[in-house]
Every structure is written in C-alpha cells, then in structure tokens.
Coordinates of C-alpha atoms and ligand atoms in Angstrom, one line a residue:
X1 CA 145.6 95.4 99.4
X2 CA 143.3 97.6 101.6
X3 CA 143.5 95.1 104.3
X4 CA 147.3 96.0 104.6
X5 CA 145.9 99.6 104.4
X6 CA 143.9 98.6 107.8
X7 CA 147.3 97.0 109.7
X8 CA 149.0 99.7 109.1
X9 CA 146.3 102.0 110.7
X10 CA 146.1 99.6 113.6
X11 CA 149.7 99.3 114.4
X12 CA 150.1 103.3 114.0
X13 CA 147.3 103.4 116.9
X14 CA 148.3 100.8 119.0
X15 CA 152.0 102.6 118.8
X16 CA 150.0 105.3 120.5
X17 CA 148.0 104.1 122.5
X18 CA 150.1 101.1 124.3
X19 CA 153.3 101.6 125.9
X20 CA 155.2 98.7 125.5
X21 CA 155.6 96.9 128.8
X22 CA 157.8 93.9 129.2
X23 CA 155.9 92.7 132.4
X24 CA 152.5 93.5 131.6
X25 CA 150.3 89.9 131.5
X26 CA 150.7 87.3 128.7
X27 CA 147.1 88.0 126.6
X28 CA 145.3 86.9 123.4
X29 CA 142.7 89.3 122.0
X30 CA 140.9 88.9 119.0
X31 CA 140.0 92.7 117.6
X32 CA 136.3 92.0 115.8
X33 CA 133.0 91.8 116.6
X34 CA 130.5 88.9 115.7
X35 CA 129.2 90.1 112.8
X36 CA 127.3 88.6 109.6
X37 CA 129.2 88.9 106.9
X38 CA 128.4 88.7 103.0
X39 CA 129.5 86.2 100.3
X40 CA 132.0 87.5 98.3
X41 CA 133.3 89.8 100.7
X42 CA 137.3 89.8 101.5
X43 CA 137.7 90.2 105.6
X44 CA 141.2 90.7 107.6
X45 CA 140.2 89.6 111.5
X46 CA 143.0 90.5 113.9
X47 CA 144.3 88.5 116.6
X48 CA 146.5 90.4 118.9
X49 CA 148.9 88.4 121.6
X50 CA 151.1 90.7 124.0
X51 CA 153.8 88.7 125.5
X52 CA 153.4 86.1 123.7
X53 CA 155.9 84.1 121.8
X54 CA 153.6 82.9 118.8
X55 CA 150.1 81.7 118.3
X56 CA 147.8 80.3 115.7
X57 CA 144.2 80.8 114.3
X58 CA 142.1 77.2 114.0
X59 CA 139.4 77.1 111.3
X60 CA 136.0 75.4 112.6
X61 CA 137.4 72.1 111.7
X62 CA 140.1 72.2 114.1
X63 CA 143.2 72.7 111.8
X64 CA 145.6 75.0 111.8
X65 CA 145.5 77.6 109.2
X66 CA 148.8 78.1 107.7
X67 CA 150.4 81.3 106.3
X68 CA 150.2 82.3 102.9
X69 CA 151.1 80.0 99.9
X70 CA 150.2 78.2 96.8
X71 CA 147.9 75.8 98.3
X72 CA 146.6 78.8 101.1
X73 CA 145.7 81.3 98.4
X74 CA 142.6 82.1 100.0
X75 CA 142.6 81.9 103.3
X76 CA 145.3 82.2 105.6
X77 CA 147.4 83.9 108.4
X78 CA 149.7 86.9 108.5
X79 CA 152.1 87.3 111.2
X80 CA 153.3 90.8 112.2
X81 CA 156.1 91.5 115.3
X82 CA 155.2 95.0 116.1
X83 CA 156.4 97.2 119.1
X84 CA 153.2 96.1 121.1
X85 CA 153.1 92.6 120.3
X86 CA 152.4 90.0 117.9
X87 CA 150.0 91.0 115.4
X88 CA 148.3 88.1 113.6
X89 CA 145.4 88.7 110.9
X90 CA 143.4 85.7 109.8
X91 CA 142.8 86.4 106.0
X92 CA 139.5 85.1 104.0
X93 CA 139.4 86.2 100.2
X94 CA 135.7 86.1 99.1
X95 CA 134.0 84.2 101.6
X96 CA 132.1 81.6 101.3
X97 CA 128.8 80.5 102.9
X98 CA 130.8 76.9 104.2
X99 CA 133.6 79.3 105.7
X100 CA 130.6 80.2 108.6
X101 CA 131.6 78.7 111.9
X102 CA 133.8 78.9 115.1
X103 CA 137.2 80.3 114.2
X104 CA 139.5 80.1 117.3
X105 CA 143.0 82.4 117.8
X106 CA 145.1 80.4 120.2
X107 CA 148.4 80.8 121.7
X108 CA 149.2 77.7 124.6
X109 CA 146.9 77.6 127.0
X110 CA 145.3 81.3 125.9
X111 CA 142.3 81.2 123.5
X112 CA 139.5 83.2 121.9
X113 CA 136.8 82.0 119.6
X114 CA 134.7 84.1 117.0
X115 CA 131.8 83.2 115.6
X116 CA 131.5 84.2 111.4
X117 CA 128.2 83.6 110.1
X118 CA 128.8 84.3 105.8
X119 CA 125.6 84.4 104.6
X120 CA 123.8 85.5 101.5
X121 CA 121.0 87.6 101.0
X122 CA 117.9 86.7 98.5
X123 CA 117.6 88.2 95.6
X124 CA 114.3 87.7 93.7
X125 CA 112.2 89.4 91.1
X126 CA 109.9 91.5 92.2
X127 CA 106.8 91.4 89.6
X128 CA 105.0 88.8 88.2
X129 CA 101.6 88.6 86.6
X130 CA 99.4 85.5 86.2
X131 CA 96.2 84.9 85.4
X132 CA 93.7 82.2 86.8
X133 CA 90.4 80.9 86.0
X134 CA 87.1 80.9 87.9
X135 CA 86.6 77.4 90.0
X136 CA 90.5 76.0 89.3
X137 CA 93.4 76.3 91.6
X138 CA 96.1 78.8 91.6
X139 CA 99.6 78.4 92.5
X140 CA 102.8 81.1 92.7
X141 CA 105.9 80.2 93.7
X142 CA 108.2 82.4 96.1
X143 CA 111.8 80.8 95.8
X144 CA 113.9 82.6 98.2
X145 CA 117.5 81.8 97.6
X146 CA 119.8 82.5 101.0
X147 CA 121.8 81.8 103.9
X148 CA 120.4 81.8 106.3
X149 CA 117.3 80.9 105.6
X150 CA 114.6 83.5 105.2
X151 CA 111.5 83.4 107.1
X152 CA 108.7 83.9 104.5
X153 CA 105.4 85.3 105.0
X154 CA 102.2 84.9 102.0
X155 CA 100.2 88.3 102.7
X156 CA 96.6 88.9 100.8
X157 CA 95.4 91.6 98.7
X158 CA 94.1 93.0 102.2
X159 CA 97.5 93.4 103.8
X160 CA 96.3 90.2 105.9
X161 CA 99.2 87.3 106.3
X162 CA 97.8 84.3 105.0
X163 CA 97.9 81.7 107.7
X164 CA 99.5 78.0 106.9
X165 CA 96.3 76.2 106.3
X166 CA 93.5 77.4 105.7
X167 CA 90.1 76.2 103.8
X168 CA 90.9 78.8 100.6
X169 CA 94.7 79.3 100.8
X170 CA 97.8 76.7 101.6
X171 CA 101.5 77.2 101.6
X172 CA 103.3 74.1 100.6
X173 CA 106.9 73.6 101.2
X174 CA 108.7 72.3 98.4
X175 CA 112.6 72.9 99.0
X176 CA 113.1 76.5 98.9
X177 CA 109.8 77.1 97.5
X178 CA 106.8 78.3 99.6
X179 CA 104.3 77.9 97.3
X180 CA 100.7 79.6 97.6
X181 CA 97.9 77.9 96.3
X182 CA 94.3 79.2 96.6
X183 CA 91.5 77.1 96.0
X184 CA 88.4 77.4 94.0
X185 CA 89.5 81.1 92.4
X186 CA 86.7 83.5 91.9
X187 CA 86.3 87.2 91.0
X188 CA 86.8 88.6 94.5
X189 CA 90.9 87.1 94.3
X190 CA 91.9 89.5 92.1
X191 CA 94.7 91.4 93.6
X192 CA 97.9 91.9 94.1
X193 CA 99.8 89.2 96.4
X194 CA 102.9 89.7 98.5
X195 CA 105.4 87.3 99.5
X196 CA 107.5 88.7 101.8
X197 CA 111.0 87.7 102.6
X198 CA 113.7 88.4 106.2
X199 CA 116.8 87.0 107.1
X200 CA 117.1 88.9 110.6
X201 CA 120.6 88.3 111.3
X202 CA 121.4 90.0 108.0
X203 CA 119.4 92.7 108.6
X204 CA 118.0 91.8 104.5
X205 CA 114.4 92.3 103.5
X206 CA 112.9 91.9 100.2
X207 CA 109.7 91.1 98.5
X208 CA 107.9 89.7 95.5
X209 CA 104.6 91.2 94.1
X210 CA 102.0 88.6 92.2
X211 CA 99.6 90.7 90.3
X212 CA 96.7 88.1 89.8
X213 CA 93.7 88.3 87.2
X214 CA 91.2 86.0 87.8
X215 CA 89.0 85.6 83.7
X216 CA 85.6 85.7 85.0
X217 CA 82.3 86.0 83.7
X218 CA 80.5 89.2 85.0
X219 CA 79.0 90.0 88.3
X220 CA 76.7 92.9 88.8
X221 CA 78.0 94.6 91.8
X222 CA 76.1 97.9 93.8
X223 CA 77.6 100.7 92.5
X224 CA 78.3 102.1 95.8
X225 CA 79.9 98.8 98.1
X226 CA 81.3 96.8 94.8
X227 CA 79.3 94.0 96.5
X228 CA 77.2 91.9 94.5
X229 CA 73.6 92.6 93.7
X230 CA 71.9 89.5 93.4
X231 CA 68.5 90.7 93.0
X232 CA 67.5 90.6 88.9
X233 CA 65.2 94.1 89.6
X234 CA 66.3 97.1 90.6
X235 CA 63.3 99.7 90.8
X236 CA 63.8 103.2 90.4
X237 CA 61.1 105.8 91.0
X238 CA 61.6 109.2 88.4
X239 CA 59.4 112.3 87.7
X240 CA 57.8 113.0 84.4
X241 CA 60.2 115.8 82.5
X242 CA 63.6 115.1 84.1
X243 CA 66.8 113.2 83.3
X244 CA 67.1 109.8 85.4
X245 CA 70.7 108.2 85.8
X246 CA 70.1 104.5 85.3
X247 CA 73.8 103.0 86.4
X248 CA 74.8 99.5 85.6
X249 CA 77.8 98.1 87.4
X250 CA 79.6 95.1 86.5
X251 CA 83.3 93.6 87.4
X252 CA 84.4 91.2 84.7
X253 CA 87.7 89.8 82.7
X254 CA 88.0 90.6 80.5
X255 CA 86.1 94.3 80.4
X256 CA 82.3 93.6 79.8
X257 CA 80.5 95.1 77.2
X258 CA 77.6 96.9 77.9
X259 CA 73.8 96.3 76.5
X260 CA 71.1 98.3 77.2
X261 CA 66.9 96.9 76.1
X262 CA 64.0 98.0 76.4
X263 CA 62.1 95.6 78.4
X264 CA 58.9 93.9 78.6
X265 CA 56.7 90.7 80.1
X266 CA 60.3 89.2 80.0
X267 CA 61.1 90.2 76.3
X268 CA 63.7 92.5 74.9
X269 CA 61.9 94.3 72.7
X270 CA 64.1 97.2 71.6
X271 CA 67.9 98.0 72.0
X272 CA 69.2 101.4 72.8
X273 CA 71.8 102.7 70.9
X274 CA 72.7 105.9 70.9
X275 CA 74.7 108.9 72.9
X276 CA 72.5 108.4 75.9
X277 CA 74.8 105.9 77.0
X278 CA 77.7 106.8 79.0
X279 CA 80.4 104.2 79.9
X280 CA 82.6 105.2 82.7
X281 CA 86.5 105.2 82.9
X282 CA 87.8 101.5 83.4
X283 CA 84.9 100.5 81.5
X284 CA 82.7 98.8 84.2
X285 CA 79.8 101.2 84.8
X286 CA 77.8 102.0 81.7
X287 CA 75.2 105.2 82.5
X288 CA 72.0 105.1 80.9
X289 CA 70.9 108.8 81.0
X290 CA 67.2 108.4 80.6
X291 CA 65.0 111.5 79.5
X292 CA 61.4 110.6 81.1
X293 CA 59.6 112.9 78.7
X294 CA 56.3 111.4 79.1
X295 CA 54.6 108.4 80.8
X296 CA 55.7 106.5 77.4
X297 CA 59.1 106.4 78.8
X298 CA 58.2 104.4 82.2
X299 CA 58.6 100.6 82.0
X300 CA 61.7 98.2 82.3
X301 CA 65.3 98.7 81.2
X302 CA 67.8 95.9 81.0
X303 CA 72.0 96.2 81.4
X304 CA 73.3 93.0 80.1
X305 CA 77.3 92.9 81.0
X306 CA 79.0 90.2 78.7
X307 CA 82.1 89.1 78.2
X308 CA 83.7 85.5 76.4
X309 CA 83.2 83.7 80.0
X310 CA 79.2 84.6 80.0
X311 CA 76.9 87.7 80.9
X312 CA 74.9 88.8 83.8
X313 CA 71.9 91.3 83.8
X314 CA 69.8 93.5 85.7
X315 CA 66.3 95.1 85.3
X316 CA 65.6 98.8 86.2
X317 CA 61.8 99.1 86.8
X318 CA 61.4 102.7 86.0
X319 CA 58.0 103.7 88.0
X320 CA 56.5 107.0 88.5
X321 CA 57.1 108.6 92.3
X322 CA 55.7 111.3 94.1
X323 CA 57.2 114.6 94.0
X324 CA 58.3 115.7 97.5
X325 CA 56.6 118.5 99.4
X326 CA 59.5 121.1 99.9
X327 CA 61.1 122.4 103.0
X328 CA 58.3 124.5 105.4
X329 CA 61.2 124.9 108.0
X330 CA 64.1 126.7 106.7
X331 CA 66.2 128.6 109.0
X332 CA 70.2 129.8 110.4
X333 CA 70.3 128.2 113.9
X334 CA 74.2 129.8 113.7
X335 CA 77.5 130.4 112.0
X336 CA 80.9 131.3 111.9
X337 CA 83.9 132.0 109.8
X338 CA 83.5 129.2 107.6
X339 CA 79.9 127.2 107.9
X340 CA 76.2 128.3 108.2
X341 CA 74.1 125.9 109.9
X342 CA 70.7 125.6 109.1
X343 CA 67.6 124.1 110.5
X344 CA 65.8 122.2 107.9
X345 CA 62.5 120.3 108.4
X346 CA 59.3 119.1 105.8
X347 CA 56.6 118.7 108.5
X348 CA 53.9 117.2 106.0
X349 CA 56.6 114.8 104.4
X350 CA 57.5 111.1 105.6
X351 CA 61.1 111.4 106.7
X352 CA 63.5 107.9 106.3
X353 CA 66.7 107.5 105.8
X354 CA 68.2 106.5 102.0
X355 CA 68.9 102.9 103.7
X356 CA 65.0 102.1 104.8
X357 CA 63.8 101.4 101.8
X358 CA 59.8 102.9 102.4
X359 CA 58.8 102.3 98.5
X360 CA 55.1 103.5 98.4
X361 CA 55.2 105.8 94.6
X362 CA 52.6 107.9 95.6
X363 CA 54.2 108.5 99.3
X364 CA 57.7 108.1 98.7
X365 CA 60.2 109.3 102.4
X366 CA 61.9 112.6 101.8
X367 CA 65.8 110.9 102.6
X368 CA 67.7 114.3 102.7
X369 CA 67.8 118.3 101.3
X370 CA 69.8 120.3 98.9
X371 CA 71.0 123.3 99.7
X372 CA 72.6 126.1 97.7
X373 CA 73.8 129.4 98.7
X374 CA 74.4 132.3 96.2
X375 CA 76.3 135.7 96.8
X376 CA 73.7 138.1 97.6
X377 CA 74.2 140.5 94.8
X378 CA 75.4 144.2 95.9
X379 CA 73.4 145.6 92.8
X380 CA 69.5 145.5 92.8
X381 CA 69.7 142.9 90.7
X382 CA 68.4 139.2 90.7
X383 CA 69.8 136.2 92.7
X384 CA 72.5 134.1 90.1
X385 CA 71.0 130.5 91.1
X386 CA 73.4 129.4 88.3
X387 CA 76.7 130.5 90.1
X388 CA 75.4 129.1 93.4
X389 CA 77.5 126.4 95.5
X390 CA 74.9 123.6 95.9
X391 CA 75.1 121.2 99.1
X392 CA 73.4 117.9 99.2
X393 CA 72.6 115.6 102.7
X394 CA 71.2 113.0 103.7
X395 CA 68.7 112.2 106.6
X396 CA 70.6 110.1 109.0
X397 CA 68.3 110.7 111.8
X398 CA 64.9 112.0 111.3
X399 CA 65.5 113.8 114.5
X400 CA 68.3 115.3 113.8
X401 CA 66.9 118.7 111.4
X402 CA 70.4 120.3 111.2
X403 CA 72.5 120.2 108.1
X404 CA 76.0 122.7 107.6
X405 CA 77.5 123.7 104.8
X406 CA 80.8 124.2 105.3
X407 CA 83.9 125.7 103.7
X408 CA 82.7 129.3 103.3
X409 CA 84.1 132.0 102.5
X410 CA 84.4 134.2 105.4
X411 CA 82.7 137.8 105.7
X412 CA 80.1 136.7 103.1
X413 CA 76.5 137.2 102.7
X414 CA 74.7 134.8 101.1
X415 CA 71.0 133.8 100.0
X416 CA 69.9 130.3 100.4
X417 CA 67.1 128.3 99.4
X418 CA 66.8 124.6 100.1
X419 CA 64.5 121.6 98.9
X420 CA 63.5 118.2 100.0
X421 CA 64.8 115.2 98.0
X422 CA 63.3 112.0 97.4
X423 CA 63.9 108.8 95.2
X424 CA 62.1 110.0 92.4
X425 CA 63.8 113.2 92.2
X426 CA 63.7 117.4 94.3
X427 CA 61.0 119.3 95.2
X428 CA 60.2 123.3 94.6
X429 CA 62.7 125.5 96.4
X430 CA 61.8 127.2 99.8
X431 CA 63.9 130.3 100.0
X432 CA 65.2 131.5 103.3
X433 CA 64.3 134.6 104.5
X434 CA 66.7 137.0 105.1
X435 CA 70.6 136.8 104.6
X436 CA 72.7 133.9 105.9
X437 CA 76.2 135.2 106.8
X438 CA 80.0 134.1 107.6
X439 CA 81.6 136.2 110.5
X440 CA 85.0 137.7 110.2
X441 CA 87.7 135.3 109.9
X442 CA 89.7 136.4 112.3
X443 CA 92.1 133.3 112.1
X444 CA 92.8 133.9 108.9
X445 CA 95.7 136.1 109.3
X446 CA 97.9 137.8 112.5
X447 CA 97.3 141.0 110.2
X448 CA 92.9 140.8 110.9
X449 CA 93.7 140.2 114.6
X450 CA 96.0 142.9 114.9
X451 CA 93.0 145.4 112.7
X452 CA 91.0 143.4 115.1
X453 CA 92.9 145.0 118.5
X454 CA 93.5 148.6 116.9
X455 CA 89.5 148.7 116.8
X456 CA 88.9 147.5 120.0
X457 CA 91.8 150.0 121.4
X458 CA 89.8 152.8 119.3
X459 CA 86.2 152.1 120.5
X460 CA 88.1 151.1 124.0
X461 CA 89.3 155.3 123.7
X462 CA 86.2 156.7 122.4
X463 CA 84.0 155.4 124.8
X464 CA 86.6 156.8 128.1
Ligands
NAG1 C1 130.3 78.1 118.3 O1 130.6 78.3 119.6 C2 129.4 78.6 120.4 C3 129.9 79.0 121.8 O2 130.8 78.0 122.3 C4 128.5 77.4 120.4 O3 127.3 77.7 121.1 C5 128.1 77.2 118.9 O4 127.3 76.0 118.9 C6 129.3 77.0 118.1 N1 128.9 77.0 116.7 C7 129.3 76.1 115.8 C8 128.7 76.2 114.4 O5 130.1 75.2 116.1
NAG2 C1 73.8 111.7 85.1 O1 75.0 111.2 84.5 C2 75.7 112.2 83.8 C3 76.9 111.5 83.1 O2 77.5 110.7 84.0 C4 76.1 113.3 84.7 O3 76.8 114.3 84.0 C5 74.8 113.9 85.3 O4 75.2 114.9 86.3 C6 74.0 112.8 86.0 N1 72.7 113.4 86.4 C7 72.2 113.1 87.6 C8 70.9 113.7 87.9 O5 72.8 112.5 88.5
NAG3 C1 56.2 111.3 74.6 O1 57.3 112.1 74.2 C2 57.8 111.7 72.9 C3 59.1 112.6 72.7 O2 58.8 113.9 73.1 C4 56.8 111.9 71.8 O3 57.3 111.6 70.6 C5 55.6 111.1 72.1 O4 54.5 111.3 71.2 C6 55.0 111.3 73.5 N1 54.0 110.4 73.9 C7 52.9 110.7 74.5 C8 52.0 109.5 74.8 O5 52.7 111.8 74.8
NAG4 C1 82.6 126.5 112.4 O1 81.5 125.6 112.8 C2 81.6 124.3 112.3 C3 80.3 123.6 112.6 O2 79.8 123.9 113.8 C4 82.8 123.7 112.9 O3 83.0 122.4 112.5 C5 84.1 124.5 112.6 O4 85.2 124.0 113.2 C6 83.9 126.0 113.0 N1 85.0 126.7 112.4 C7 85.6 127.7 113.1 C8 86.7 128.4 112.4 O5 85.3 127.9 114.3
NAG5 C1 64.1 123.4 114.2 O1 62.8 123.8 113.8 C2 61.7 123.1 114.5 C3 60.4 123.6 113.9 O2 60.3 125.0 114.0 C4 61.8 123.4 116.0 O3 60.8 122.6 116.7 C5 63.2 122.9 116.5 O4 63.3 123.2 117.8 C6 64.3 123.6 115.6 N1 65.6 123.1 116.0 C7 66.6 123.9 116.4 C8 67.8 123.2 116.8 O5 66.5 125.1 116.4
NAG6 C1 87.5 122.9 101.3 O1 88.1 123.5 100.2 C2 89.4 123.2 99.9 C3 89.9 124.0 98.8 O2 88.9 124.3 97.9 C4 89.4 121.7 99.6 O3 90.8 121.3 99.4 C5 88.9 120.9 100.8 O4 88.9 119.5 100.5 C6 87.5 121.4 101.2 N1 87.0 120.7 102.4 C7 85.8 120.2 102.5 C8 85.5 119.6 103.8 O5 85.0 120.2 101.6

C-alpha cells in the first residue's frame, strides 16, 4: 500500500531530522493540513506523539477508532514505535462525503483536532439543445450534483447573469435543480445559455451550455443593426442604366423562404423568378439585383419571408434620384509612408450624412466620396482604372472635407480620381491633378534606415 510507502519516507526523515531526546516535552502533533479532500480517495493522516506512552484518534462522533480488523476494514488506526516516537496514522479507504468532520488525535490531556471536508465535485453534461415556441414559457434545468453545494449562476446569451427575479427570467429552486424559466419567448431569445457551476473550497468549476431555438415566424430586421424594421416601405432612389441591390433581411425558424413581386396599388402582379436573385449564406438575406434599364423598371418590389409559423413583408419603392454633381475640390493636404490624405469637397452639392435621411429625388444629399488610386504607369501609356484600389467614405461631418486612404504601399506614386455618392448611385469622376505619393518607409526595415544614414553621411561629406 503506498500509504505504507509514505511512513516509511516519514520515519526515514524524522530519523534525520530529530535526535531522540528523552527529556524533550511530552507533545501531540498531527502532520496534515486542512484540506478538501475527494470521494473515493484513500488518505493516511499522521499523528505524531513524542514522549508519549499511547494515544488515540476520535472520529467526529466522539468514539474511538480502533486498529485494524474485520469490522474496521475501512477506516482505522496504525500504531508505529519508532526511534522518535509514537507514530500513529489514522487510515480512511475511499472516503466518503459522511466521513467530513472534526477528527481529533488525543493522548491524556494532549489534543489536536483536524478538520476533513470529503466532498464531491459536479459533474454534468455540458450541451443541450431545446427548442421553444414564440409566446410559451421555457424551462432548462441545471442539476448540479455535489458536496458541498455549488453556488450556481443563470448567465444570458449577452454574458449578463440573470438576476433571481426578474419580469422575463426566474430561477426556481427545486432540490438541486435551479431551474430557468423565461417568460413569454420570442425571436430575440435565441442563444446560447450558461449555467455556471463553483464549489470554492474545492477549487471545482464547471458549466452547462443550453443552445435554445426559439420556431418563430419571420421578422424583417435592417440589414445593418439586425433590429427590426417595422416600417412596410422601404424607398430606394436608383439611376436609369445601373444595377440596384434591393436586400431583404429576415430572421426566422425555421429558414424563411424568399419571395420576390412586382408590386402595384397593393397587388402582386408579377413574381420574379429568375438568377437575379441572390440569397446569402445562412439563408436570411435574399439580394434582388435589379437592372433599372429604363423608367419601366421603377415602381414597387415586395420580399415576402415565410416560413410554417407565418410571413412578413416589405416594399422597396424604387424611385428615380438625382445624379450627384462630382467632386470640384479634389486635393493631397499630406502623406506619409502609408496613407494619402486628401481634401475632398462638392461645393454645389447638399452635404448630409447617410443617417439624415434628406429624401428630395431631384436634390438628393451627397453622404460620402469614392476614391480610387491607380499606379501611375512608368510607360506612356493609359491609367488601368480596372486595377485600381477603390476607397469608399462616408460624410460624418459636413465640415469635416478630409478622407485618407490608408494602407499604401510605400514609395508609390499614384493617380487618383474621386466622385461624390449619393442614394441613388456615384457621380462622374474628378481626377486629381498631379501625382499623389507615399514617402519612403523608412520603418520598414533597420536595413532602409541604415541606406538612410550612409546617404546622409555622403551628402553630409560632399557638401564639407
Ligand atoms: C470543527 O471544529 C471547529 C473548531 O473548533 C468548529 O468551528 C466547527 O464547527 C467544527 N465542525 C464540525 C462539523 O463539528
Ligand atoms: C449587388 O450584389 C451583388 C451580389 O451580392 C454584388 O456582387 C454586387 O457587388 C452588389 N452591387 C452593388 C452595387 O452593391
Ligand atoms: C425598357 O428596357 C427593356 C429591356 O431592355 C425593353 O424591353 C423595353 O422595351 C424598354 N421600355 C421602354 C419604355 O423603353
Ligand atoms: C500616416 O498617417 C496616418 C493618417 O494621418 C496615420 O494614421 C498613420 O499612423 C501614419 N503612419 C506613419 C507610418 O506615420
Ligand atoms: C479644403 O478645401 C477647401 C476649399 O478649397 C478649403 O476652404 C479648405 O481650407 C481646405 N481644407 C484643408 C484642410 O486644406
Ligand atoms: C492592411 O492590410 C493588411 C494586409 O493586407 C490587412 O491585414 C489589414 O487588415 C489592413 N488594414 C486596414 C486598416 O485596412
């Protein structure tokens, strides 16, 4: 038995250590610290008495425990004479949680007590899935089973603890279960929550995932915030002879399909099947790629979402817009290594920003510029607008006329042009006059700065 293993290793060091002494006090020392212990585990905890005739380790209860027999198969006391004293291990085979307690080594009036916590940590499974329908209550159980007991804490999808009572979420307390319940389900609860377990003085985490799908009918959200949209008319403003993106956002459980009408004095009169269409990945967006050819193509589009629970639309009101004036102020304010920055500026156009919503067709707000830079050829030969890197931005504050593209390469020179963009689509370019230009990057590499020094050193030479 390894605990055997363990006296013997003691004694051999308490030979060195200790001298005997014949005079030295009469003492009772028990050699372990306070420390949890597991279930299952088998434990030798020493009791050493110097000077001591003979002694005796009492169980929480109070009795003695008596050395090794029959009826003390699993617990019980070894006594050892050794050359620096009485050597007396308590012995408990696979402990229990009920062994926990005050266990007392005692010899006369001499006495030490140890505390032995046994507990057991929880184990639980760690994934679940469950599904939920819109308006009914949900419920998932988190059972933890240990000693001592676990604190356990309900977090949301967000990483936010769910508090005890609430209007929308309560933990009930039934035994070991805390049960979450969440009220009145809807799309938004779809998510993945935690139920996370401690038992401190075990120094034991753990944690159970619920993966919850709520079946829902589908909401039209805004592409951009997932938030719902709510109004039944989107309008859209296009230019004759271009391709306008008409995108259709839906969540819904199961996956919506995707309908797209023609649209008119509140009819459907013609559905639109065919390779226009683009669905996204995770099929809720559906693209309609609309080719405005002519005027005949203006006029309402509906994107029905439907699924078994139900369906949700929306109307894109397809109008003609103006087509911006383009840039009159195009212009390198400075630059370094890596970014140009230019000063850009329509004077005749109505600045806004995307957010402001000015919605006059014929006098629709310029809400940012496109820019696009192009190697400047080394040939006489013409600019490849095709090959250019292409920057868009927004107007955030009409004031505010410079834009930067950044992640140049350095020691470049480049030709720009720029235009003004609107709802309805970009203006003509305005091309910048002149080259725009990275600088050396001289923090590229130690080797640059050191070409950088043996230049300067040179000129520094010549001009002595
Ligand atoms: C064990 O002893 C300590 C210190 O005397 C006491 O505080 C504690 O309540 C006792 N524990 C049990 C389970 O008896
Ligand atoms: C329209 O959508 C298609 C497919 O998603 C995309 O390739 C294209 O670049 C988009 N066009 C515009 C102008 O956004
Ligand atoms: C609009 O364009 C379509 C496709 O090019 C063509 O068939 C139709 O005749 C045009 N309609 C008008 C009013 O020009
Ligand atoms: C270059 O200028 C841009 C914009 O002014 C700045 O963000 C960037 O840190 C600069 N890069 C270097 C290498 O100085
Ligand atoms: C940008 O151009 C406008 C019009 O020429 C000028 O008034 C303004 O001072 C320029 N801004 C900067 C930062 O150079
Ligand atoms: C710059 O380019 C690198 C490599 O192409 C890319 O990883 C990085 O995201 C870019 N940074 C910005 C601000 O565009």
């Amino acid at each position: 038995m390894w605990w055997q293993l363990t006296v013997t290793l003691v004694i051999g060091l308490s030979c060195a250590v200790w001298s005997q002494d014949e005079n030295a006090e009469p003492s009772l020392d028990i050699m372990a610290r306070s420390t949890p212990y597991e279930v299952g585990e088998t434990k030798a905890i020493f009791c050493k008495l110097i000077n001591l005739e003979d002694g005796d380790w009492l169980n929480p209860a109070g009795d003695v425990v008596g050395t090794r027999s029959a009826k003390n198969k699993r617990i019980f006391v070894e006594k050892k004479k050794e050359v620096s004293g009485l050597l007396m291990p308590l012995i408990i085979n696979k402990m229990e949680i009920t062994d926990s307690g005050n266990w007392t080594c005692r010899s006369g009036d001499l006495a030490e007590t140890i505390y032995i916590l046994v507990g057991r940590k929880v184990v639980m499974k760690a994934r679940e899935t469950q599904y939920g329908n819109e308006g009914k209550t949900a419920r998932f159980d988190c059972e933890p089973d240990g000693f001592p007991e676990p604190v356990v804490q309900w977090y949301k999808p967000d990483r936010q603890p769910i508090e005890e009572h609430d209007k929308k979420y309560v933990v009930h307390t039934k035994g070991r279960n805390r049960q979450l319940e969440i009220k009145n389900v809807n799309h938004m609860d779809t998510g993945e929550y935690v139920c996370k377990v401690t038992q401190k003085t075990l120094s034991h985490y753990t944690d159970k995932t619920v993966t919850f799908i709520v079946n829902h009918s589908p909401v039209i959200v805004n592409p951009e915030t997932q938030e719902e949209n709510t109004a039944s008319t989107e309008e859209v403003f296009t230019l004759l002879d271009r391709v306008k993106n008409l995108t259709c956002n839906a969540v819904a459980y199961p996956l919506p399909d995707f309908k797209w009408t023609k649209h008119k004095n509140g009819y459907d009169y013609e559905e639109i099947k065919d390779d226009t269409v683009a669905y996204s990945e995770g099929g809720l967006t559906s693209v309609l790629q609309l080719r405005v050819f002519n005027e005949s193509y203006l006029g309402q589009y509906k994107c029905t979402a439907s699924n078994t629970h139900g369906h949700k639309f929306i109307i894109f009101d397809v109008r003609l817009g103006n087509k911006p004036n383009p840039p009159d102020v195009f212009a390198v304010v400075e630059s370094n290594s890596s970014s140009i920055s230019f000063n850009v500026t329509c004077s005749s156009c109505l600045l806004g920003r995307l957010d402001q919503g000015y919605s006059d067709p014929q006098n629709l707000a310029v809400t940012g510029y496109k820019i696009q830079l192009t190697m400047k050829p080394t040939e006489a030969k013409p600019d490849d607008w095709d090959a250019a890197l292409t920057f868009s931005f927004d107007i955030e504050d009409v004031e505010d006329t410079i834009f930067t593209p950044t992640n140049l390469t350095s020691s470049s020179v480049f030709h720009a042009r720029a235009c003004s963009v609107n709802q309805a689509g970009e203006s003509e370019w305005f091309y910048l006059e002149g080259d725009a230009v990275t600088s050396l990057g001289i923090t590229q590499t130690p080797a640059s700065i050191q070409h950088l020094y043996v230049i300067a050193a040179f000129l520094f030479s010549l001009y002595y």
